[in-house]
Coordinates of C-alpha atoms (C1' of nucleotides) in Angstrom, one line a residue:
Chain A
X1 CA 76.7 79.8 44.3
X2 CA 77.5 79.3 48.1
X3 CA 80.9 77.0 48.9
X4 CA 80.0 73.3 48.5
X5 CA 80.4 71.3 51.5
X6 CA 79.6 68.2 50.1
X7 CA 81.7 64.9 51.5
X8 CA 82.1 61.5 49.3
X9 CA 81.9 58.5 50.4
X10 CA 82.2 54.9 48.6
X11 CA 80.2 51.7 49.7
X12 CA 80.8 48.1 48.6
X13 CA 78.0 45.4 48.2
X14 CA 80.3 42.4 48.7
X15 CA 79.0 39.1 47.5
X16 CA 80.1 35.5 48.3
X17 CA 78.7 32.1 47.7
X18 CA 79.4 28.8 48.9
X19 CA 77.2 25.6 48.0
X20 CA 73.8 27.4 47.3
X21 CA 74.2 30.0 49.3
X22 CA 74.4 33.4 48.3
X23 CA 76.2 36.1 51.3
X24 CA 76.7 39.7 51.5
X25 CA 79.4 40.8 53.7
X26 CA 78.3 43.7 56.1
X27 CA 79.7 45.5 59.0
X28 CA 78.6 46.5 62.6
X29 CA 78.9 49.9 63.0
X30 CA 80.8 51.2 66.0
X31 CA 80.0 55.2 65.9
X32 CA 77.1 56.8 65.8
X33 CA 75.0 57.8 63.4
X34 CA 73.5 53.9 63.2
X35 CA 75.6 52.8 66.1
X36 CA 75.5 49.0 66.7
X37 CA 73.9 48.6 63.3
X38 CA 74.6 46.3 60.6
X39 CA 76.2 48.3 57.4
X40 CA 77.5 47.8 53.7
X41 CA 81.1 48.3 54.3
X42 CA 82.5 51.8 52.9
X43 CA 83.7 54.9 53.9
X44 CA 85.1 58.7 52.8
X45 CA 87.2 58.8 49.8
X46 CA 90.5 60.3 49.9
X47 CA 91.8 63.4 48.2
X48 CA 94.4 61.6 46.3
X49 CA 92.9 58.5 45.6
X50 CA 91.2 57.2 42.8
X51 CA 87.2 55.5 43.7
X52 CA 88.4 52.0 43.3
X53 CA 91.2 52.0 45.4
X54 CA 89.4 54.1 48.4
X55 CA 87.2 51.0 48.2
X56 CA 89.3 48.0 48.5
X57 CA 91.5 50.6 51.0
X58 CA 88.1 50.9 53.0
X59 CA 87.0 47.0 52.5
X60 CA 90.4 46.1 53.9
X61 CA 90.3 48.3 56.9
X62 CA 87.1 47.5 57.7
X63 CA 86.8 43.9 57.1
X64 CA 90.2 42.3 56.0
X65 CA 88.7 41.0 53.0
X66 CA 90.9 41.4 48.9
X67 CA 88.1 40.9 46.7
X68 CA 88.6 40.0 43.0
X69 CA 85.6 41.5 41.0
X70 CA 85.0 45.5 41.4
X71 CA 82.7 47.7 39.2
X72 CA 81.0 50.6 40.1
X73 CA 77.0 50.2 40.8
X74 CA 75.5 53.1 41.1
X75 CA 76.1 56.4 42.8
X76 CA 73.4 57.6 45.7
X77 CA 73.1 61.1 46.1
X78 CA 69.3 62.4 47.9
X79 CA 70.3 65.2 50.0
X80 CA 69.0 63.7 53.1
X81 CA 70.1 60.2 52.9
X82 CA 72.7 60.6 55.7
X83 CA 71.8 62.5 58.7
X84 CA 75.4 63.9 59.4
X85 CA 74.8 65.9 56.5
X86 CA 75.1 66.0 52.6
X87 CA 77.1 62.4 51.8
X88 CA 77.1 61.5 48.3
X89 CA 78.1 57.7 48.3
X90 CA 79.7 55.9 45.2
X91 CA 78.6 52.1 45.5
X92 CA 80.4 49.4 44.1
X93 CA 79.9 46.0 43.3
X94 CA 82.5 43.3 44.4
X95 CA 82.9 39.4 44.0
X96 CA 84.8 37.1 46.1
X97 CA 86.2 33.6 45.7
X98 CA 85.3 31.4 48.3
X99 CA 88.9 30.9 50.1
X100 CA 88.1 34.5 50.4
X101 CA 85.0 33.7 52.0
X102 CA 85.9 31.1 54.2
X103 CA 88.7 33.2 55.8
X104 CA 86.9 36.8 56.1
X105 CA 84.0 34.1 57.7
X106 CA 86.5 32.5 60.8
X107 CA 88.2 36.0 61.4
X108 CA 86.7 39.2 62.6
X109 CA 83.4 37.4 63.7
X110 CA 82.3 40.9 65.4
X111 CA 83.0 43.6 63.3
X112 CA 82.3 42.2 60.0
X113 CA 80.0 39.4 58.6
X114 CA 78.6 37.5 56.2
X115 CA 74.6 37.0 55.5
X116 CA 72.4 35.0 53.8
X117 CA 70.6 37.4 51.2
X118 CA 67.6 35.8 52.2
X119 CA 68.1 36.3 55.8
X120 CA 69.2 40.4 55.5
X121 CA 68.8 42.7 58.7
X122 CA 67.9 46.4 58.4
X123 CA 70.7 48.1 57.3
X124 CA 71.5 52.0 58.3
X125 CA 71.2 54.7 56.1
X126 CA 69.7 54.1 52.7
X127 CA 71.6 50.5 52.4
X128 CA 68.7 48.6 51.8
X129 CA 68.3 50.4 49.1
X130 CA 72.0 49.8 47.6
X131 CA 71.9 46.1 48.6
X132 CA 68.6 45.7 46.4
X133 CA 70.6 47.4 43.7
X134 CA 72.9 45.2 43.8
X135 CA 71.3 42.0 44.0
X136 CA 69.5 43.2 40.6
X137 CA 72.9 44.2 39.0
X138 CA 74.0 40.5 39.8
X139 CA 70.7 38.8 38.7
X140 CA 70.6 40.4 35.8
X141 CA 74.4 40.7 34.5
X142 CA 74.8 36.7 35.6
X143 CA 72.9 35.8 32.3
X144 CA 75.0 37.9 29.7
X145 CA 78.3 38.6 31.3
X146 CA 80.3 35.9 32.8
X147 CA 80.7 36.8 36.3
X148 CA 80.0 33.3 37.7
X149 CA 83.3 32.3 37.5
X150 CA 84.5 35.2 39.7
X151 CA 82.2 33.7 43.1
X152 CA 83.9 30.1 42.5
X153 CA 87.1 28.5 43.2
X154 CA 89.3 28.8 39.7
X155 CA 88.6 25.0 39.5
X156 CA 85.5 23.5 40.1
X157 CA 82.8 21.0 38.7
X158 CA 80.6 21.7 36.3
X159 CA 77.6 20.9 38.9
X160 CA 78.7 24.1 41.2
X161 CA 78.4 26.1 38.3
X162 CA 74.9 24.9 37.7
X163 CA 74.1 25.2 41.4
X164 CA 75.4 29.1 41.0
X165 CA 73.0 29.8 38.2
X166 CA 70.0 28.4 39.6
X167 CA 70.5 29.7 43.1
X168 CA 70.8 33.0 41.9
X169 CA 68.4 33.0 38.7
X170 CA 66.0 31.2 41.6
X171 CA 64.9 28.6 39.2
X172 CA 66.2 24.8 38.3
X173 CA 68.5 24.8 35.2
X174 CA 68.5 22.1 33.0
X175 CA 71.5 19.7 33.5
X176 CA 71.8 18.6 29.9
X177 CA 71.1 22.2 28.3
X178 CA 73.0 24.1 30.6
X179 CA 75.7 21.9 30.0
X180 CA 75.5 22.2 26.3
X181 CA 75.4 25.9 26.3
X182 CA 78.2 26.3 28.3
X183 CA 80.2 23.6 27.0
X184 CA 79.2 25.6 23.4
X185 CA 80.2 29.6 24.7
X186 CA 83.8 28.0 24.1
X187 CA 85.1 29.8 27.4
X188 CA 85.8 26.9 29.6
X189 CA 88.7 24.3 29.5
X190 CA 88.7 21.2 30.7
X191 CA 91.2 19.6 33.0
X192 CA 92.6 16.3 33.7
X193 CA 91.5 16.4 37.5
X194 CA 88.6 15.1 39.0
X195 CA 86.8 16.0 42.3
X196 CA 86.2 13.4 44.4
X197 CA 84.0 15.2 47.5
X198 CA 82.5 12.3 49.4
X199 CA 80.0 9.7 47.4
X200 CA 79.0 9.7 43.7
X201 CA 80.8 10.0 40.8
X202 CA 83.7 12.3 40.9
X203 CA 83.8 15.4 38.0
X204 CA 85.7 16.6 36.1
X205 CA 86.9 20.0 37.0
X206 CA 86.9 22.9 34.7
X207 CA 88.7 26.7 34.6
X208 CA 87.4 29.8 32.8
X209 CA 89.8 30.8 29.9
X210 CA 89.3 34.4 30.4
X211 CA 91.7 34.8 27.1
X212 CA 89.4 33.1 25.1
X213 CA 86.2 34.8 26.3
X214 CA 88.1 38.1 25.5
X215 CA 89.5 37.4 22.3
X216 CA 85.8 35.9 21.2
X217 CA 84.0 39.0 23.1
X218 CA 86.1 41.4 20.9
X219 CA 85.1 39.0 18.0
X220 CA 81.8 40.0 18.6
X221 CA 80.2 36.7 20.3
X222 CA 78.4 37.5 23.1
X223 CA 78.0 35.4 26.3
X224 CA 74.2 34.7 27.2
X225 CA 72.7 32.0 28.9
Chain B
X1 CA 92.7 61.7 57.8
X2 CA 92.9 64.8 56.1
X3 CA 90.0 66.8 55.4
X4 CA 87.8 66.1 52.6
X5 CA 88.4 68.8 49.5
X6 CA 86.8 67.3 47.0
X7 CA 84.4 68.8 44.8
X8 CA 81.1 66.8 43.2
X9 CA 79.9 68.1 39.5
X10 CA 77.2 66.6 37.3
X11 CA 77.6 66.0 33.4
X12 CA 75.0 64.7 31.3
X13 CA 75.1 63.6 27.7
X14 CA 71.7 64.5 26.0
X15 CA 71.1 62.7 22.5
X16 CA 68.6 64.2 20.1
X17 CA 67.8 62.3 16.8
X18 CA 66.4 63.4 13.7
X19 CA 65.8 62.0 10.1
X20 CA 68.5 59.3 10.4
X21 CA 71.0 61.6 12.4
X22 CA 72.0 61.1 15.8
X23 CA 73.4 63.9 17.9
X24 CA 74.9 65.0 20.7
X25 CA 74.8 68.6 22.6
X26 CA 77.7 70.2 23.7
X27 CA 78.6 73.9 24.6
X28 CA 81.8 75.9 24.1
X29 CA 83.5 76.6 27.3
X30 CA 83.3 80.0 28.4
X31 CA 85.9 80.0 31.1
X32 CA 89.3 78.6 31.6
X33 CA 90.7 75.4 31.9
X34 CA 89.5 74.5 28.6
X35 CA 88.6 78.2 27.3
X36 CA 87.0 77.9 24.4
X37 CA 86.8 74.2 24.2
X38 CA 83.8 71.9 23.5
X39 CA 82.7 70.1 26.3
X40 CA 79.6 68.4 27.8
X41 CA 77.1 70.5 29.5
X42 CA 77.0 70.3 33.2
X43 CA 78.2 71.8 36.0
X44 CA 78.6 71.8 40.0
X45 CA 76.2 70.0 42.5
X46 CA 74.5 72.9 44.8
X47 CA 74.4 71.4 48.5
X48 CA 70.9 70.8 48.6
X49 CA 69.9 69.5 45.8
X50 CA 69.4 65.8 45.0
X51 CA 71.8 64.8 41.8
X52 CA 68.8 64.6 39.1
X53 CA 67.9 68.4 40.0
X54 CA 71.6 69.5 39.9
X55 CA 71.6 68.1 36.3
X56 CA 68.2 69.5 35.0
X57 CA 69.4 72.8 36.5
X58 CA 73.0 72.9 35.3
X59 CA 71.2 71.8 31.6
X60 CA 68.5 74.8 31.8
X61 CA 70.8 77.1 32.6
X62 CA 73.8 76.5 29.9
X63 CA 71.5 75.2 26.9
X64 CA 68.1 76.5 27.6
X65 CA 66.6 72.2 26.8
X66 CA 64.2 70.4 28.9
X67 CA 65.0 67.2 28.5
X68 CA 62.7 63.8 29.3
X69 CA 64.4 61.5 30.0
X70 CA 67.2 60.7 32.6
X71 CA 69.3 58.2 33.9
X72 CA 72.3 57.9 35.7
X73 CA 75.3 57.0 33.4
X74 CA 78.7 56.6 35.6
X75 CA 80.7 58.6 37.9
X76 CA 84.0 59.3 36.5
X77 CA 86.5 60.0 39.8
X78 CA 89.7 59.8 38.5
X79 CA 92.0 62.3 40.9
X80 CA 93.6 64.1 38.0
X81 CA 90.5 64.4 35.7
X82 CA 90.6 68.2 36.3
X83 CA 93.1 70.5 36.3
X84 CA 91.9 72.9 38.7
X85 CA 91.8 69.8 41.6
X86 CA 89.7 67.0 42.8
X87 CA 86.3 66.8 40.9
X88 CA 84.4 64.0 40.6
X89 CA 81.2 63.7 38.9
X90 CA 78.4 62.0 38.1
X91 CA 77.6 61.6 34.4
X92 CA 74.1 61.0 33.2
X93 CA 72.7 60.1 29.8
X94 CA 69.5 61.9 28.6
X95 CA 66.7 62.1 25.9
X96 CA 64.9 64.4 23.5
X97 CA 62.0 64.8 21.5
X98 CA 62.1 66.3 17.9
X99 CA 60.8 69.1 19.0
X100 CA 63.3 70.6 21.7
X101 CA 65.9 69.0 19.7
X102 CA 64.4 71.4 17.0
X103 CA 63.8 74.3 19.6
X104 CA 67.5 74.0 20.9
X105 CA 69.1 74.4 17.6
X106 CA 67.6 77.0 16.6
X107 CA 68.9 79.2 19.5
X108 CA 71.8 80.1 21.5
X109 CA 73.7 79.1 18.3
X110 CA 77.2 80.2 19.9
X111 CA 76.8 78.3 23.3
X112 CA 75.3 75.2 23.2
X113 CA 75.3 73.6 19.8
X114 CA 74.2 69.8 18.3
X115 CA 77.1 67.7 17.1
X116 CA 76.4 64.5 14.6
X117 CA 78.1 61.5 16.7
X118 CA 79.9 60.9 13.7
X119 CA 81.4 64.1 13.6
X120 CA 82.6 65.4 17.2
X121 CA 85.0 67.4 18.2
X122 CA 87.8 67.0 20.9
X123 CA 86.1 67.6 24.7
X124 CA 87.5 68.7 27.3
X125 CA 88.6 67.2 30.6
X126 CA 87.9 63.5 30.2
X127 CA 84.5 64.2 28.3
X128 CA 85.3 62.3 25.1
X129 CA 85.4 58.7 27.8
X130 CA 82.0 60.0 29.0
X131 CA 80.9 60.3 25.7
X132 CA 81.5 57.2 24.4
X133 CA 80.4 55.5 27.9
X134 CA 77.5 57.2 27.2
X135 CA 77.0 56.1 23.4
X136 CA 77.8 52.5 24.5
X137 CA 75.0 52.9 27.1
X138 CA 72.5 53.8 24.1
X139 CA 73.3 51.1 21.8
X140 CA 73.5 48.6 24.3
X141 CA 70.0 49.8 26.3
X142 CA 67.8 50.4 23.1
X143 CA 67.6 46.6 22.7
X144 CA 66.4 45.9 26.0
X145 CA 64.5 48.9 27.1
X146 CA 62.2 50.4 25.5
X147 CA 64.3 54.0 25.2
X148 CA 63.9 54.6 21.0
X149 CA 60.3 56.1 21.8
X150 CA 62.1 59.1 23.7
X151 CA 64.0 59.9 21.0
X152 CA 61.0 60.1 18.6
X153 CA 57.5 62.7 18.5
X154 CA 54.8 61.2 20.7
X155 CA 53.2 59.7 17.3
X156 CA 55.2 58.7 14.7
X157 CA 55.3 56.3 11.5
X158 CA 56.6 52.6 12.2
X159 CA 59.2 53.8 9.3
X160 CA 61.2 56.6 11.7
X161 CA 61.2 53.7 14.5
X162 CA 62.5 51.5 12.0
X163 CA 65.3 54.2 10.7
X164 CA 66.1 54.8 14.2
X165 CA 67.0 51.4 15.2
X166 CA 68.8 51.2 12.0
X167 CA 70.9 54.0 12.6
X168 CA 71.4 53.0 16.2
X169 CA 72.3 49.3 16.1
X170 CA 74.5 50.4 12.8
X171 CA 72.8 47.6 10.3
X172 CA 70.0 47.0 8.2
X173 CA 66.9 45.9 9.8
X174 CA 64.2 43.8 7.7
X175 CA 61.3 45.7 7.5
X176 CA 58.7 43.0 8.2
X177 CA 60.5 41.1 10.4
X178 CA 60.8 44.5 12.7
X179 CA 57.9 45.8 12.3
X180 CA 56.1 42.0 13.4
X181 CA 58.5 41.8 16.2
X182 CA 57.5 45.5 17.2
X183 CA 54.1 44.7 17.1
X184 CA 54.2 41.4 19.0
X185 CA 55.9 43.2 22.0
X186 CA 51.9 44.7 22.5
X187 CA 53.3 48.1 23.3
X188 CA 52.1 50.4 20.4
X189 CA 48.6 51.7 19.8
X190 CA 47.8 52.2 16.7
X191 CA 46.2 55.5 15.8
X192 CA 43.3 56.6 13.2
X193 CA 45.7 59.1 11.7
X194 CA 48.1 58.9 9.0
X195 CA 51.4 61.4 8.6
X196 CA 51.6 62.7 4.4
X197 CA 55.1 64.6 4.6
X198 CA 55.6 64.8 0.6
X199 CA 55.3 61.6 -1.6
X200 CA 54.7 58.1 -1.1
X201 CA 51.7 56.5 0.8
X202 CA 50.7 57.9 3.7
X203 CA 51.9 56.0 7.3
X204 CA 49.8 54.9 10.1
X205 CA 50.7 57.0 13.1
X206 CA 51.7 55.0 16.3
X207 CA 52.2 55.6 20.0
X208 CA 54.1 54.0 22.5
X209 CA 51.8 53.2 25.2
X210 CA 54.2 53.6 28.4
X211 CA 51.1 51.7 31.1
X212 CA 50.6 48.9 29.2
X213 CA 54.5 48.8 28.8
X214 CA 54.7 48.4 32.5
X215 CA 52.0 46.6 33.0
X216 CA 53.6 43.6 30.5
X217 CA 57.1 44.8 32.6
X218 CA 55.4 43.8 36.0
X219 CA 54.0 40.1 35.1
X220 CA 57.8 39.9 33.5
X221 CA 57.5 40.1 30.0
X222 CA 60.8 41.7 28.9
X223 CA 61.2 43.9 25.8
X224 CA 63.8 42.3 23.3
X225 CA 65.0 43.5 20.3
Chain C
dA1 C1' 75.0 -4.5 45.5
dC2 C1' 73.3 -0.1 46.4
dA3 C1' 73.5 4.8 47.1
dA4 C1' 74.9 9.1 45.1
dA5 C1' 76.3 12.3 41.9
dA6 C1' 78.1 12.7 36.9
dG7 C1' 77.6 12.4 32.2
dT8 C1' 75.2 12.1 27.9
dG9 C1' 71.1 12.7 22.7
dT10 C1' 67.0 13.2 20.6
dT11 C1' 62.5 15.1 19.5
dC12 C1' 59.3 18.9 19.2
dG13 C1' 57.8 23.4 19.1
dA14 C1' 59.0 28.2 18.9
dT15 C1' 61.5 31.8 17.0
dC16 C1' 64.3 34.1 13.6
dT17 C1' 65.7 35.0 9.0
dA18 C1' 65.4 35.8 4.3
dC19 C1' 62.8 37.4 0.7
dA20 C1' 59.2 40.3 -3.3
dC21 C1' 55.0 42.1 -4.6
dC22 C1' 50.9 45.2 -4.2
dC23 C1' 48.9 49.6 -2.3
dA24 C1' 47.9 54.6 -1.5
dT25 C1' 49.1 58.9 -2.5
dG26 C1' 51.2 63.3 -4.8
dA27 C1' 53.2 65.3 -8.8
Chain D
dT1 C1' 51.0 57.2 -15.2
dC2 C1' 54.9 57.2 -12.7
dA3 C1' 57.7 57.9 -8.6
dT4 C1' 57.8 57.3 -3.8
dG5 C1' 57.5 55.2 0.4
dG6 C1' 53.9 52.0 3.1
dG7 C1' 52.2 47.6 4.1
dT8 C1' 52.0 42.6 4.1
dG9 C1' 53.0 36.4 4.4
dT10 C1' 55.5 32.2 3.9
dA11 C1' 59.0 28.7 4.0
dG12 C1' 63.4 26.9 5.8
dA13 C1' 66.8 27.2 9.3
dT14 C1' 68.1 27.7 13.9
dC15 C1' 67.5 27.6 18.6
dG16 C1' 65.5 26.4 23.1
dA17 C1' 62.9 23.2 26.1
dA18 C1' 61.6 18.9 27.7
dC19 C1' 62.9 14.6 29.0
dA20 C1' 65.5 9.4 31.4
dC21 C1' 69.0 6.2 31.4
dT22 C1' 73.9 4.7 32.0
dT23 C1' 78.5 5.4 34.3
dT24 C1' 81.7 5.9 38.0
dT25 C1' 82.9 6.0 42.4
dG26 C1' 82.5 5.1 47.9
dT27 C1' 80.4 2.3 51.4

DNA sequence: ACAAAAGTGTTCGATCTACACCCATGA
DNA sequence: TCATGGGTGTAGATCGAACACTTTTGT
């Protein structure tokens, strides 16, 4: 067996959302391979450092950004998929709150940015490939894990949270049924404030209780919507 | 930034099943750290070959199995995992038929060896996490993927399926109710012969029929146990 | 008073669960 | 003829889908 020259790298699909709009945070490269290219954020790991912190070291280098979700995607390893050589690239899978958003969005307009996942340029390397990933991890684990919570502020109407689902499920939800299976998951309190954003009605605002969804998840009951 | 030292291995956790018995293969270390140990077969990725190949290689070569099917599990990068230095690697969960799980046993008895997952032994390294990642992955997947057919003979009796999913999911499954379910999912052919191991009435042989599973997977019918 | 968004129940059909007897074969 | 596992239907309960009017606020 000849010496391995193998190098790792980890990449992070980043996801924001702000009032039906789903964004992926990506970079502009600045050295060749891919120069001047838009890029998932990401980078070498380090020989000490565990995956998840080369990440959010990476992420924050690169873009400024803390995120508050992190799991591992998937892990990309064809021989050719970077042309400097054999790169074997953990990807990860991250969720941001949208004070995170908004300030990664006014700072750092050149190097890093956010984009409509409808409106997606041609990434280098194989990051089309992770970024489809990605979006399928989210579409799919939004309807039996609750990671909703983790792209909204901590408190927020129940009508964002509808607007979340059915942006990203890409079909109308049900006001009255949605309501009445979150409402019956048992995972959300309800607070004494109220919105009051411009005309209408104002809402009431609610909060995850990520206690109770653990304590019930350990219980057995299993989030789905 | 230093230079990169970190080397990239593959382990995969194959799962064979038979008459109501799920099981796992390992093989005995033959070198040191972990001399002697069990441990989950796998092994270093060569520098041109993709991940999948590495795996199929590394299993060939220490257990002699062909599996059929593969999927990436989790990579598992913690910087002390292994003693000898940085290793990260890529764990992957795979399938067998009867009849390698048959062929496999009955060979290489001191190396590579089957293991009831009710009755395994302490792993090596961090092998025992990988493990149970990987038995999560099974219990979790069979429900929503149609993955209990690779553990089974090409054609088999609706009562091994049955047995299978009992043993896997851990309960009793109503008969009928399965085997209607099952049926409705339009995924099995039903064959002209019939299976007479020892008493009792002879069973109706079945196949999975993996086109017309896709086919129903395209227009986005989802198999749901 | 009106525009705009929030909040709320009921009915119908589909699906899931529980449950027990007859059938085909080998010994 | 008996033991063994295979094959089948129905009724009640539960769950999901469809659907429209009233309430609260700002202008």
């Amino acid at each position: 067996m000849s010496k391995q020259s193998i190098k790792l790298s980890v990449d992070a699909v980043v996801f924001g959302y702000e009032e039906g709009n789903i964004s992926v945070l990506l970079i502009k490269r600045k050295y060749a391979p891919f120069k001047g290219n838009w890029a998932i954020p990401g980078g070498f790991v380090l020989n000490n450092e565990s995956l998840e912190d080369a990440v959010e070291r990476e992420l924050f280098e690169e873009t400024g950004i803390k995120i508050n979700y992190l799991e591992q995607l998937y892990t990309f390893g064809m021989p050719d998929r970077d042309p400097r050589g054999r790169v074997v690239s953990i990807a990860y899978f991250a969720l941001v709150r949208p004070d995170a958003f908004k300030i990664a969005a006014s700072t750092d307009a050149e190097q890093a940015q956010w984009f409509n996942i409808n409106e997606l340029p041609e990434l280098s390397f194989d990051h089309n490939e992770i970024l489809k990933a990605a979006i399928e991890r989210l579409q799919g684990k939004i309807t039996y894990e609750p990671l909703g919570f983790e792209l909204l502020d901590t408190k927020f109407p129940f009508s964002d949270l509808e607007k979340l689902y059915s942006t990203l499920l890409g079909r109308a939800v049900d006001r009255r049924n949605f309501r009445k299976k979150i409402i019956g998951l048992n995972v959300l309190d309800e607070l004494d404030e109220k919105s009051s954003k411009g005309s209408g009605r104002p809402a009431n605002l609610f909060q995850f209780n990520q206690k109770r969804y653990f304590q019930l998840k350990k219980e057995g009951i299993i989030f789905e919507i």
